[in-house]
């Protein structure tokens, strides 16, 4: 049978970590100035990348980390540093890289990873897969992962309506706000990684 407790627990955990409402201003800032069709495609690409990364780590994540001799705190710190670089670009307005390269990079990094498929989500999925008992438990875990990514896609897909309302001046404001939020997320992620290193040493 389908285990609703397992589904609900992982779904809520991923919802808090991946934060669909919080990702909206960051998505709008990173995709501003592009045609609506391109923005919709980037939302889909970002979700696909995130799901792919989560799926790979869900299936063989612990083995990958063990093989590379990478600890979870190291993964958190690296992800935090990458997010901080993106946040600084948003805060200073340095987003004038070539459009084609920019399209690819934004969908893959930082939207797909590490914003959506960040260390927190990866670790949560690894633990959930390991703890799931039997076939029904595994089905419940993967259903929660799939449902979370559907929510993320819907949130980003229909957040594009906001751009039509706030116009260019609002986009600049959202970009600066997103940079500030993203820098705070990045610093907190680095702090969490450092604290874990201290606790395990």
PDB file of C-alpha atoms in Angstrom:
ATOM      1  CA  UNK A   1       0.000   0.000   0.000  1.00  0.00           C
ATOM      2  CA  UNK A   2       0.952   3.630  -0.478  1.00  0.00           C
ATOM      3  CA  UNK A   3       2.495   5.051   2.713  1.00  0.00           C
ATOM      4  CA  UNK A   4       0.993   8.515   3.108  1.00  0.00           C
ATOM      5  CA  UNK A   5       3.027   9.235   6.255  1.00  0.00           C
ATOM      6  CA  UNK A   6       6.306   8.707   4.367  1.00  0.00           C
ATOM      7  CA  UNK A   7       5.026  10.724   1.404  1.00  0.00           C
ATOM      8  CA  UNK A   8       3.833  13.617   3.567  1.00  0.00           C
ATOM      9  CA  UNK A   9       6.967  13.727   5.708  1.00  0.00           C
ATOM     10  CA  UNK A  10       9.386  13.888   2.766  1.00  0.00           C
ATOM     11  CA  UNK A  11       7.172  16.247   0.751  1.00  0.00           C
ATOM     12  CA  UNK A  12       6.963  18.752   3.613  1.00  0.00           C
ATOM     13  CA  UNK A  13      10.692  18.448   4.257  1.00  0.00           C
ATOM     14  CA  UNK A  14      11.521  19.142   0.608  1.00  0.00           C
ATOM     15  CA  UNK A  15       8.961  21.959   0.469  1.00  0.00           C
ATOM     16  CA  UNK A  16      10.675  23.735   3.357  1.00  0.00           C
ATOM     17  CA  UNK A  17      14.174  23.138   1.959  1.00  0.00           C
ATOM     18  CA  UNK A  18      13.478  23.878  -1.728  1.00  0.00           C
ATOM     19  CA  UNK A  19      11.027  26.691  -0.825  1.00  0.00           C
ATOM     20  CA  UNK A  20       8.912  27.259  -4.003  1.00  0.00           C
ATOM     21  CA  UNK A  21       7.581  30.683  -2.852  1.00  0.00           C
ATOM     22  CA  UNK A  22      11.105  31.839  -1.968  1.00  0.00           C
ATOM     23  CA  UNK A  23      12.545  30.721  -5.297  1.00  0.00           C
ATOM     24  CA  UNK A  24      10.093  32.929  -7.226  1.00  0.00           C
ATOM     25  CA  UNK A  25      11.939  36.287  -6.931  1.00  0.00           C
ATOM     26  CA  UNK A  26      15.276  34.607  -7.631  1.00  0.00           C
ATOM     27  CA  UNK A  27      13.872  32.897 -10.728  1.00  0.00           C
ATOM     28  CA  UNK A  28      12.363  36.174 -11.954  1.00  0.00           C
ATOM     29  CA  UNK A  29      15.654  38.008 -11.404  1.00  0.00           C
ATOM     30  CA  UNK A  30      17.752  35.403 -13.206  1.00  0.00           C
ATOM     31  CA  UNK A  31      15.403  35.119 -16.195  1.00  0.00           C
ATOM     32  CA  UNK A  32      14.389  38.771 -16.613  1.00  0.00           C
ATOM     33  CA  UNK A  33      14.760  40.333 -20.058  1.00  0.00           C
ATOM     34  CA  UNK A  34      14.131  37.097 -21.929  1.00  0.00           C
ATOM     35  CA  UNK A  35      11.102  36.219 -24.073  1.00  0.00           C
ATOM     36  CA  UNK A  36       8.300  34.458 -22.192  1.00  0.00           C
ATOM     37  CA  UNK A  37       8.856  31.293 -24.248  1.00  0.00           C
ATOM     38  CA  UNK A  38      12.512  31.163 -23.200  1.00  0.00           C
ATOM     39  CA  UNK A  39      11.599  31.774 -19.554  1.00  0.00           C
ATOM     40  CA  UNK A  40       9.067  28.940 -19.609  1.00  0.00           C
ATOM     41  CA  UNK A  41      11.653  26.647 -21.173  1.00  0.00           C
ATOM     42  CA  UNK A  42      14.209  27.602 -18.522  1.00  0.00           C
ATOM     43  CA  UNK A  43      11.710  26.826 -15.751  1.00  0.00           C
ATOM     44  CA  UNK A  44      11.197  23.375 -17.247  1.00  0.00           C
ATOM     45  CA  UNK A  45      14.948  22.814 -17.745  1.00  0.00           C
ATOM     46  CA  UNK A  46      15.737  23.862 -14.182  1.00  0.00           C
ATOM     47  CA  UNK A  47      13.165  21.453 -12.755  1.00  0.00           C
ATOM     48  CA  UNK A  48      14.417  18.619 -14.986  1.00  0.00           C
ATOM     49  CA  UNK A  49      18.020  19.249 -13.917  1.00  0.00           C
ATOM     50  CA  UNK A  50      17.018  19.356 -10.261  1.00  0.00           C
ATOM     51  CA  UNK A  51      15.009  16.135 -10.565  1.00  0.00           C
ATOM     52  CA  UNK A  52      17.867  14.429 -12.390  1.00  0.00           C
ATOM     53  CA  UNK A  53      20.387  15.397  -9.714  1.00  0.00           C
ATOM     54  CA  UNK A  54      18.028  14.389  -6.900  1.00  0.00           C
ATOM     55  CA  UNK A  55      17.260  11.073  -8.619  1.00  0.00           C
ATOM     56  CA  UNK A  56      20.938  10.210  -9.107  1.00  0.00           C
ATOM     57  CA  UNK A  57      21.768  10.961  -5.482  1.00  0.00           C
ATOM     58  CA  UNK A  58      18.630   9.161  -4.319  1.00  0.00           C
ATOM     59  CA  UNK A  59      19.703   6.009  -6.127  1.00  0.00           C
ATOM     60  CA  UNK A  60      23.438   6.013  -5.418  1.00  0.00           C
ATOM     61  CA  UNK A  61      24.198   9.207  -3.497  1.00  0.00           C
ATOM     62  CA  UNK A  62      25.982   7.700  -0.524  1.00  0.00           C
ATOM     63  CA  UNK A  63      28.197   5.633  -2.809  1.00  0.00           C
ATOM     64  CA  UNK A  64      29.086   8.740  -4.840  1.00  0.00           C
ATOM     65  CA  UNK A  65      30.032  10.737  -1.738  1.00  0.00           C
ATOM     66  CA  UNK A  66      32.031   7.824  -0.304  1.00  0.00           C
ATOM     67  CA  UNK A  67      33.860   7.225  -3.592  1.00  0.00           C
ATOM     68  CA  UNK A  68      34.841  10.896  -3.899  1.00  0.00           C
ATOM     69  CA  UNK A  69      35.649  11.109  -0.167  1.00  0.00           C
ATOM     70  CA  UNK A  70      33.326  14.114   0.074  1.00  0.00           C
ATOM     71  CA  UNK A  71      31.506  14.794   3.323  1.00  0.00           C
ATOM     72  CA  UNK A  72      28.057  16.359   3.581  1.00  0.00           C
ATOM     73  CA  UNK A  73      29.444  19.522   5.273  1.00  0.00           C
ATOM     74  CA  UNK A  74      31.920  19.963   2.383  1.00  0.00           C
ATOM     75  CA  UNK A  75      29.008  19.684  -0.057  1.00  0.00           C
ATOM     76  CA  UNK A  76      27.085  22.327   1.894  1.00  0.00           C
ATOM     77  CA  UNK A  77      30.028  24.760   2.003  1.00  0.00           C
ATOM     78  CA  UNK A  78      30.763  24.342  -1.719  1.00  0.00           C
ATOM     79  CA  UNK A  79      27.118  24.929  -2.594  1.00  0.00           C
ATOM     80  CA  UNK A  80      27.039  28.002  -0.355  1.00  0.00           C
ATOM     81  CA  UNK A  81      30.103  29.520  -2.025  1.00  0.00           C
ATOM     82  CA  UNK A  82      28.607  28.954  -5.474  1.00  0.00           C
ATOM     83  CA  UNK A  83      25.336  30.617  -4.432  1.00  0.00           C
ATOM     84  CA  UNK A  84      27.257  33.536  -2.939  1.00  0.00           C
ATOM     85  CA  UNK A  85      28.987  34.224  -6.257  1.00  0.00           C
ATOM     86  CA  UNK A  86      25.620  34.313  -8.040  1.00  0.00           C
ATOM     87  CA  UNK A  87      24.154  36.547  -5.317  1.00  0.00           C
ATOM     88  CA  UNK A  88      26.989  39.065  -5.693  1.00  0.00           C
ATOM     89  CA  UNK A  89      26.326  39.257  -9.448  1.00  0.00           C
ATOM     90  CA  UNK A  90      22.642  39.969  -8.801  1.00  0.00           C
ATOM     91  CA  UNK A  91      23.417  42.623  -6.184  1.00  0.00           C
ATOM     92  CA  UNK A  92      25.935  44.441  -8.371  1.00  0.00           C
ATOM     93  CA  UNK A  93      24.001  44.027 -11.622  1.00  0.00           C
ATOM     94  CA  UNK A  94      26.816  42.101 -13.326  1.00  0.00           C
ATOM     95  CA  UNK A  95      24.556  39.871 -15.404  1.00  0.00           C
ATOM     96  CA  UNK A  96      25.596  41.041 -18.864  1.00  0.00           C
ATOM     97  CA  UNK A  97      27.213  37.826 -20.083  1.00  0.00           C
ATOM     98  CA  UNK A  98      26.404  36.559 -23.612  1.00  0.00           C
ATOM     99  CA  UNK A  99      22.748  35.620 -23.925  1.00  0.00           C
ATOM    100  CA  UNK A 100      23.173  32.101 -25.247  1.00  0.00           C
ATOM    101  CA  UNK A 101      25.659  31.152 -22.539  1.00  0.00           C
ATOM    102  CA  UNK A 102      23.535  32.870 -19.951  1.00  0.00           C
ATOM    103  CA  UNK A 103      20.448  30.884 -20.952  1.00  0.00           C
ATOM    104  CA  UNK A 104      22.256  27.592 -20.481  1.00  0.00           C
ATOM    105  CA  UNK A 105      24.013  28.553 -17.248  1.00  0.00           C
ATOM    106  CA  UNK A 106      20.936  29.910 -15.509  1.00  0.00           C
ATOM    107  CA  UNK A 107      18.878  26.800 -16.188  1.00  0.00           C
ATOM    108  CA  UNK A 108      21.653  24.490 -15.003  1.00  0.00           C
ATOM    109  CA  UNK A 109      23.463  26.670 -12.456  1.00  0.00           C
ATOM    110  CA  UNK A 110      22.255  28.101 -10.145  1.00  0.00           C
ATOM    111  CA  UNK A 111      18.554  27.259 -10.726  1.00  0.00           C
ATOM    112  CA  UNK A 112      18.788  23.503 -11.241  1.00  0.00           C
ATOM    113  CA  UNK A 113      21.687  23.101  -8.845  1.00  0.00           C
ATOM    114  CA  UNK A 114      22.380  24.191  -6.147  1.00  0.00           C
ATOM    115  CA  UNK A 115      19.241  26.326  -5.679  1.00  0.00           C
ATOM    116  CA  UNK A 116      16.680  23.559  -6.220  1.00  0.00           C
ATOM    117  CA  UNK A 117      18.817  20.444  -5.865  1.00  0.00           C
ATOM    118  CA  UNK A 118      20.949  21.788  -3.034  1.00  0.00           C
ATOM    119  CA  UNK A 119      22.846  19.895  -0.338  1.00  0.00           C
ATOM    120  CA  UNK A 120      19.854  19.966   2.026  1.00  0.00           C
ATOM    121  CA  UNK A 121      17.503  18.391  -0.498  1.00  0.00           C
ATOM    122  CA  UNK A 122      20.129  15.845  -1.607  1.00  0.00           C
ATOM    123  CA  UNK A 123      20.850  14.695   1.955  1.00  0.00           C
ATOM    124  CA  UNK A 124      17.126  14.507   2.805  1.00  0.00           C
ATOM    125  CA  UNK A 125      16.468  12.307  -0.224  1.00  0.00           C
ATOM    126  CA  UNK A 126      19.451  10.032   0.490  1.00  0.00           C
ATOM    127  CA  UNK A 127      18.227   9.469   4.057  1.00  0.00           C
ATOM    128  CA  UNK A 128      14.597   8.973   2.981  1.00  0.00           C
ATOM    129  CA  UNK A 129      15.555   6.342   0.383  1.00  0.00           C
ATOM    130  CA  UNK A 130      17.734   4.520   2.906  1.00  0.00           C
ATOM    131  CA  UNK A 131      14.982   4.496   5.562  1.00  0.00           C
ATOM    132  CA  UNK A 132      12.111   3.495   3.237  1.00  0.00           C
ATOM    133  CA  UNK A 133      10.955  -0.077   3.907  1.00  0.00           C
ATOM    134  CA  UNK A 134       9.902  -2.264   1.033  1.00  0.00           C
ATOM    135  CA  UNK A 135       8.377  -1.440  -2.320  1.00  0.00           C
ATOM    136  CA  UNK A 136       5.548   0.703  -0.937  1.00  0.00           C
ATOM    137  CA  UNK A 137       7.994   2.834   1.030  1.00  0.00           C
ATOM    138  CA  UNK A 138      10.164   3.428  -2.034  1.00  0.00           C
ATOM    139  CA  UNK A 139       7.115   4.306  -4.159  1.00  0.00           C
ATOM    140  CA  UNK A 140       5.993   6.810  -1.508  1.00  0.00           C
ATOM    141  CA  UNK A 141       9.447   8.432  -1.403  1.00  0.00           C
ATOM    142  CA  UNK A 142       9.725   8.824  -5.174  1.00  0.00           C
ATOM    143  CA  UNK A 143       6.125  10.043  -5.429  1.00  0.00           C
ATOM    144  CA  UNK A 144       6.964  12.797  -2.919  1.00  0.00           C
ATOM    145  CA  UNK A 145      10.054  13.766  -4.925  1.00  0.00           C
ATOM    146  CA  UNK A 146       8.061  13.899  -8.178  1.00  0.00           C
ATOM    147  CA  UNK A 147       5.208  15.870  -6.583  1.00  0.00           C
ATOM    148  CA  UNK A 148       7.650  18.424  -5.161  1.00  0.00           C
ATOM    149  CA  UNK A 149       9.174  19.036  -8.578  1.00  0.00           C
ATOM    150  CA  UNK A 150       5.726  19.481 -10.129  1.00  0.00           C
ATOM    151  CA  UNK A 151       5.011  22.148  -7.498  1.00  0.00           C
ATOM    152  CA  UNK A 152       8.323  23.853  -8.292  1.00  0.00           C
ATOM    153  CA  UNK A 153       7.569  23.898 -12.022  1.00  0.00           C
ATOM    154  CA  UNK A 154       4.066  25.292 -11.526  1.00  0.00           C
ATOM    155  CA  UNK A 155       5.388  27.986  -9.174  1.00  0.00           C
ATOM    156  CA  UNK A 156       8.093  29.174 -11.572  1.00  0.00           C
ATOM    157  CA  UNK A 157       5.955  28.750 -14.687  1.00  0.00           C
ATOM    158  CA  UNK A 158       3.144  30.976 -13.447  1.00  0.00           C
ATOM    159  CA  UNK A 159       5.349  33.450 -11.596  1.00  0.00           C
ATOM    160  CA  UNK A 160       6.173  34.918 -15.019  1.00  0.00           C
ATOM    161  CA  UNK A 161       2.857  36.774 -14.875  1.00  0.00           C
ATOM    162  CA  UNK A 162       4.439  38.959 -12.172  1.00  0.00           C
ATOM    163  CA  UNK A 163       6.958  40.358 -14.672  1.00  0.00           C
ATOM    164  CA  UNK A 164       4.145  41.759 -16.821  1.00  0.00           C
ATOM    165  CA  UNK A 165       2.819  43.638 -13.794  1.00  0.00           C
ATOM    166  CA  UNK A 166       6.002  45.048 -12.225  1.00  0.00           C
ATOM    167  CA  UNK A 167       7.646  46.191 -15.516  1.00  0.00           C
ATOM    168  CA  UNK A 168      11.371  47.038 -15.882  1.00  0.00           C
ATOM    169  CA  UNK A 169      11.726  49.083 -12.703  1.00  0.00           C
ATOM    170  CA  UNK A 170      10.169  46.329 -10.655  1.00  0.00           C
ATOM    171  CA  UNK A 171      12.484  43.762 -12.234  1.00  0.00           C
ATOM    172  CA  UNK A 172      15.524  45.745 -11.054  1.00  0.00           C
ATOM    173  CA  UNK A 173      14.060  45.879  -7.545  1.00  0.00           C
ATOM    174  CA  UNK A 174      13.291  42.154  -7.581  1.00  0.00           C
ATOM    175  CA  UNK A 175      16.830  41.444  -8.819  1.00  0.00           C
ATOM    176  CA  UNK A 176      18.401  43.325  -5.902  1.00  0.00           C
ATOM    177  CA  UNK A 177      15.996  41.682  -3.438  1.00  0.00           C
ATOM    178  CA  UNK A 178      16.779  38.267  -4.855  1.00  0.00           C
ATOM    179  CA  UNK A 179      20.514  38.962  -4.561  1.00  0.00           C
ATOM    180  CA  UNK A 180      20.123  39.895  -0.919  1.00  0.00           C
ATOM    181  CA  UNK A 181      17.986  36.828  -0.153  1.00  0.00           C
ATOM    182  CA  UNK A 182      20.321  34.532  -2.051  1.00  0.00           C
ATOM    183  CA  UNK A 183      23.395  35.905  -0.263  1.00  0.00           C
ATOM    184  CA  UNK A 184      21.725  35.251   3.097  1.00  0.00           C
ATOM    185  CA  UNK A 185      20.841  31.686   2.025  1.00  0.00           C
ATOM    186  CA  UNK A 186      24.420  31.138   0.848  1.00  0.00           C
ATOM    187  CA  UNK A 187      26.005  32.440   4.059  1.00  0.00           C
ATOM    188  CA  UNK A 188      23.631  30.352   6.194  1.00  0.00           C
ATOM    189  CA  UNK A 189      24.489  27.259   4.170  1.00  0.00           C
ATOM    190  CA  UNK A 190      28.211  27.897   4.666  1.00  0.00           C
ATOM    191  CA  UNK A 191      27.661  28.435   8.408  1.00  0.00           C
ATOM    192  CA  UNK A 192      25.697  25.168   8.662  1.00  0.00           C
ATOM    193  CA  UNK A 193      28.483  23.311   6.894  1.00  0.00           C
ATOM    194  CA  UNK A 194      31.179  24.794   9.130  1.00  0.00           C
ATOM    195  CA  UNK A 195      29.143  23.985  12.270  1.00  0.00           C
ATOM    196  CA  UNK A 196      28.771  20.370  11.143  1.00  0.00           C
ATOM    197  CA  UNK A 197      32.524  20.149  10.597  1.00  0.00           C
ATOM    198  CA  UNK A 198      33.108  21.471  14.126  1.00  0.00           C
ATOM    199  CA  UNK A 199      30.575  19.085  15.678  1.00  0.00           C
ATOM    200  CA  UNK A 200      32.046  16.030  13.926  1.00  0.00           C
ATOM    201  CA  UNK A 201      35.678  16.911  14.673  1.00  0.00           C
TER     202      UNK A 201
END
